[in-house]
XYZ file of C-alpha atoms in Angstrom:
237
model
C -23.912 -201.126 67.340
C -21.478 -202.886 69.408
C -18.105 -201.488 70.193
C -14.660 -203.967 69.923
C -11.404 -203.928 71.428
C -8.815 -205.568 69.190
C -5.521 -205.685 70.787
C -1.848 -206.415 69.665
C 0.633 -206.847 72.096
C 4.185 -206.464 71.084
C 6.363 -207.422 73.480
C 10.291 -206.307 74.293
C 11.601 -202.588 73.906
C 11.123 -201.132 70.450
C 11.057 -197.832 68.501
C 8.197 -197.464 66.433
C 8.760 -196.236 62.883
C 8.038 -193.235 61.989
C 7.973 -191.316 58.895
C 9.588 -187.881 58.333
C 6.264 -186.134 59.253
C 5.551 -187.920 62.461
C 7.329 -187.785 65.875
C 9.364 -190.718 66.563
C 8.293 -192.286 70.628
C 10.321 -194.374 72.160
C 8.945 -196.859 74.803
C 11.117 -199.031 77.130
C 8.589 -201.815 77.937
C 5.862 -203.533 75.941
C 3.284 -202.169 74.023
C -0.368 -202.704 73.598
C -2.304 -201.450 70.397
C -6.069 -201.247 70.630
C -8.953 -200.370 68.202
C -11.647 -199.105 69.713
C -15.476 -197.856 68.502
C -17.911 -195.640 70.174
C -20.654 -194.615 68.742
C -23.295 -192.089 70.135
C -27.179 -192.031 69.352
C -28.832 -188.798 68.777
C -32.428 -187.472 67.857
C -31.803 -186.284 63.955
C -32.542 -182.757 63.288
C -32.430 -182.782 59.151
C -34.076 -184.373 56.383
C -33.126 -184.826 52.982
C -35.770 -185.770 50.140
C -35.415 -185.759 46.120
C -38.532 -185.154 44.039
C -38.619 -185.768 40.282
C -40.857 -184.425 37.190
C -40.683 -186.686 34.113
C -42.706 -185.738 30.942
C -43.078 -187.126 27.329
C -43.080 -185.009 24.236
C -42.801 -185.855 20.373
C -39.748 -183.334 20.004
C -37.009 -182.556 22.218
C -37.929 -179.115 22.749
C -41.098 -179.949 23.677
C -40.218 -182.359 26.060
C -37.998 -180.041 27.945
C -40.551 -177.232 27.698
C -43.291 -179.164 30.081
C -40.639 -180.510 32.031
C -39.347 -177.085 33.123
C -42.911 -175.668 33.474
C -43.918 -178.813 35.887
C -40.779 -178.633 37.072
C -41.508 -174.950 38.073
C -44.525 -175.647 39.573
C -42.951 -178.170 42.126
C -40.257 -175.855 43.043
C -42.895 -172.811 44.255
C -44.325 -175.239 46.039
C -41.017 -176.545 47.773
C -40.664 -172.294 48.681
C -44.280 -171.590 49.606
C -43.665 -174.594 52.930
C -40.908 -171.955 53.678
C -37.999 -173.813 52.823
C -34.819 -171.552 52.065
C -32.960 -171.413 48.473
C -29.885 -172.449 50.137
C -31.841 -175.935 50.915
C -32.753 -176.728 47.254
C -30.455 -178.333 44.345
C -30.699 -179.591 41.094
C -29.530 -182.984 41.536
C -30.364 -184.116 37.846
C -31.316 -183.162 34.276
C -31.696 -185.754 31.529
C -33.311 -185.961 27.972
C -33.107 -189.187 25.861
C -34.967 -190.277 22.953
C -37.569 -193.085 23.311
C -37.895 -196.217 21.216
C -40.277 -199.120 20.874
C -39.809 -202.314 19.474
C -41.954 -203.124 16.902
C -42.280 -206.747 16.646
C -43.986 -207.135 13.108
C -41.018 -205.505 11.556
C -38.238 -206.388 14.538
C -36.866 -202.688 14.473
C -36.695 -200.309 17.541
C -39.058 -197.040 16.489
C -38.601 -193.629 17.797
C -41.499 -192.173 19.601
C -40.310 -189.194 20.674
C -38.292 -187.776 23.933
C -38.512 -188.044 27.456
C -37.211 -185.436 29.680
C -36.601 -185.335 34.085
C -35.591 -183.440 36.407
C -34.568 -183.879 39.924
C -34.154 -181.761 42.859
C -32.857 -182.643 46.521
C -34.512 -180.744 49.272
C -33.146 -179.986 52.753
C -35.580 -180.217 55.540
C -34.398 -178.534 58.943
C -38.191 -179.563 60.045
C -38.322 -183.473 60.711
C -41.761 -183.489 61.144
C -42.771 -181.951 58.110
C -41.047 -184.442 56.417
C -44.597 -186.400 55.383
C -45.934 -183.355 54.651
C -43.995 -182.362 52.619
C -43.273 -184.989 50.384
C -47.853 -185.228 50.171
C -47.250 -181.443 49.140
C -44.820 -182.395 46.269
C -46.772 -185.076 44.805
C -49.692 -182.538 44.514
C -47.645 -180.084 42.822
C -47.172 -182.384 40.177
C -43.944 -184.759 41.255
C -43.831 -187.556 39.637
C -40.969 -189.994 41.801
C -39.491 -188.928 45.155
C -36.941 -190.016 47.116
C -35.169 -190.212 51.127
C -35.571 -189.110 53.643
C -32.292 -189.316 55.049
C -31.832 -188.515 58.458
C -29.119 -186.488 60.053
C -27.662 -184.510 62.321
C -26.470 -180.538 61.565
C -24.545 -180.128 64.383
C -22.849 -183.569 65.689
C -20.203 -182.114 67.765
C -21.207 -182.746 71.464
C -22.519 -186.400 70.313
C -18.909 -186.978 68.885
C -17.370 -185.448 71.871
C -19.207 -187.718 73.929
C -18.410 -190.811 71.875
C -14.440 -189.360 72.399
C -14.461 -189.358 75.694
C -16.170 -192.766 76.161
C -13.569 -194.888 74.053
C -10.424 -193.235 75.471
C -11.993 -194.118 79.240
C -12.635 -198.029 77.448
C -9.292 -197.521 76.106
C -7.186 -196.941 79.130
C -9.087 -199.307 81.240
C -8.677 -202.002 78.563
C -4.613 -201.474 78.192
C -4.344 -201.278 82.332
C -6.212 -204.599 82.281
C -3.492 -206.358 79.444
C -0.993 -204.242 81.604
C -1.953 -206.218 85.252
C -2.579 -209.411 83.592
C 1.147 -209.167 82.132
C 2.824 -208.238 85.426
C 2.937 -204.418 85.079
C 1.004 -201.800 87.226
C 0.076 -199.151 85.052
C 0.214 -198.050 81.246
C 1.618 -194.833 79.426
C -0.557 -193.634 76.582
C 2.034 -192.859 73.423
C -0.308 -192.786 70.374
C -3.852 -191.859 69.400
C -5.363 -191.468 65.653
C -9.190 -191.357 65.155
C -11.301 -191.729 61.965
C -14.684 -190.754 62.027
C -17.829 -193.134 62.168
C -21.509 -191.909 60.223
C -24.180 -195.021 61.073
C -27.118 -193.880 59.123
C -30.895 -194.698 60.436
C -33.037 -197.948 59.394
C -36.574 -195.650 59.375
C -39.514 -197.027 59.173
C -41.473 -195.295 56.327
C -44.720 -195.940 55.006
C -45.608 -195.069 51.261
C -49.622 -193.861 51.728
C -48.733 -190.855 48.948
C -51.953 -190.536 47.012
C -52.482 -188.591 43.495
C -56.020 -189.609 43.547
C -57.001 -186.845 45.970
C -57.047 -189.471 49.126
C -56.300 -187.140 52.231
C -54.165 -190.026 53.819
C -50.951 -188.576 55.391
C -47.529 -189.936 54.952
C -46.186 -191.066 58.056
C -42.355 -190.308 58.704
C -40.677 -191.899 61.657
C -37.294 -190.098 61.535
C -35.600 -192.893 64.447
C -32.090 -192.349 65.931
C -28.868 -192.011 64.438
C -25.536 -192.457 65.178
C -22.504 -190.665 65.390
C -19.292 -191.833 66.677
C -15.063 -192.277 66.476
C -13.244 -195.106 65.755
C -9.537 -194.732 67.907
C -6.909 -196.364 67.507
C -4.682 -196.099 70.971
C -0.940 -197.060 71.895
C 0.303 -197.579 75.323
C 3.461 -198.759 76.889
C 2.983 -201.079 80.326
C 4.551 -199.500 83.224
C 5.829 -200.620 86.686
């Protein structure tokens, strides 16, 4: 990703407004507003997949009654790779009726009810990530979903990304500062909002139900983490 400086220069002595929970500052000389983005790439240490069991039933008791024992079956298996309760949701429950059009008599027919159920699964294991999902389609998943990659713990990559764009930042302003006929700048303002820039993996769909030992391979890539400041100085002599 590439980082941008956007400034505004506003020249002559002014008071910036301030509301009645902010601090007024007053600066003598002009001022120069920059935006600036860092972002930080980091190895991702978590992955989250969703894995669905859909069934068909005449009734709607039926239907849910194989759902929740398939459903059952995929979620011992999610536990028996060692993955903690605390790391699997219910994401999703449905049940709706199902209809066909009959096109001899142009009506829609019932044919009974269809019933899912979705969980999302935390993986603090990247590399099991193919494995897993192979494991889940065994156990009788019938869609999955992800991985998304992320990081637990960003909060040395975002200090990093910090300290980078306040160093851009105050070289930036002293270089509007020269160019303008002043010799040094005075920071007065600094807000942040946080950046997420999610991975582009490269996944491969090899899952087989037909007993076919191929793996799925998982390339988990970078991802980023970063700021976005916004910076005021004044230009000092």
């Amino acid at each position: 990703m590439k980082n941008f400086l956007i400034p505004a220069l506003m020249l002559g002595a002014a008071a910036i407004p301030a509301s009645a929970a902010e601090v007024q500052i007053q600066a003598t000389g002009p001022v120069v507003e920059l935006s600036v983005n860092e972002t930080v790439k980091a190895k991702p240490d978590l992955a989250t997949i969703s894995a669905g069991v859909s069934t068909e039933a005449p009734t709607a008791v039926a239907a849910m009654r194989q759902n929740a024992s398939e459903m059952d079956a995929v979620i011992k298996r999610i536990k028996s790779l060692g993955i903690a309760d605390r790391d699997i949701q219910t994401s999703g429950i449905n049940l709706n009726p199902r209809y066909d059009y009959d096109q001899p008599t142009q009506r829609q027919v019932f044919r009974g009810y269809s019933a899912s159920n979705r969980v999302s699964v935390i993986l603090r294991k990247v590399p099991d990530t193919g494995k897993v999902l192979d494991a889940l389609v065994e156990a009788g998943a019938t869609d999955i979903g992800g991985p998304q990659f992320s990081i637990d713990d960003d909060t040395a990559a975002k200090a990093q990304a910090r300290k980078a764009a306040m160093e851009r930042a105050q070289a930036q302003a002293l270089e509007y500062a020269n160019w303008a006929g002043y010799t040094g700048v005075r920071l007065l303002e600094v807000s942040e909002s946080i950046m997420f820039s999610p991975p582009m993996p490269m996944m491969e769909q090899a899952i087989m139900v037909t007993g076919s030992r191929v793996k799925t391979p998982v390339e988990p890539g970078m991802v980023g983490t970063g700021v976005n400041l916004t910076v005021k100085y004044e230009m000092t002599r």
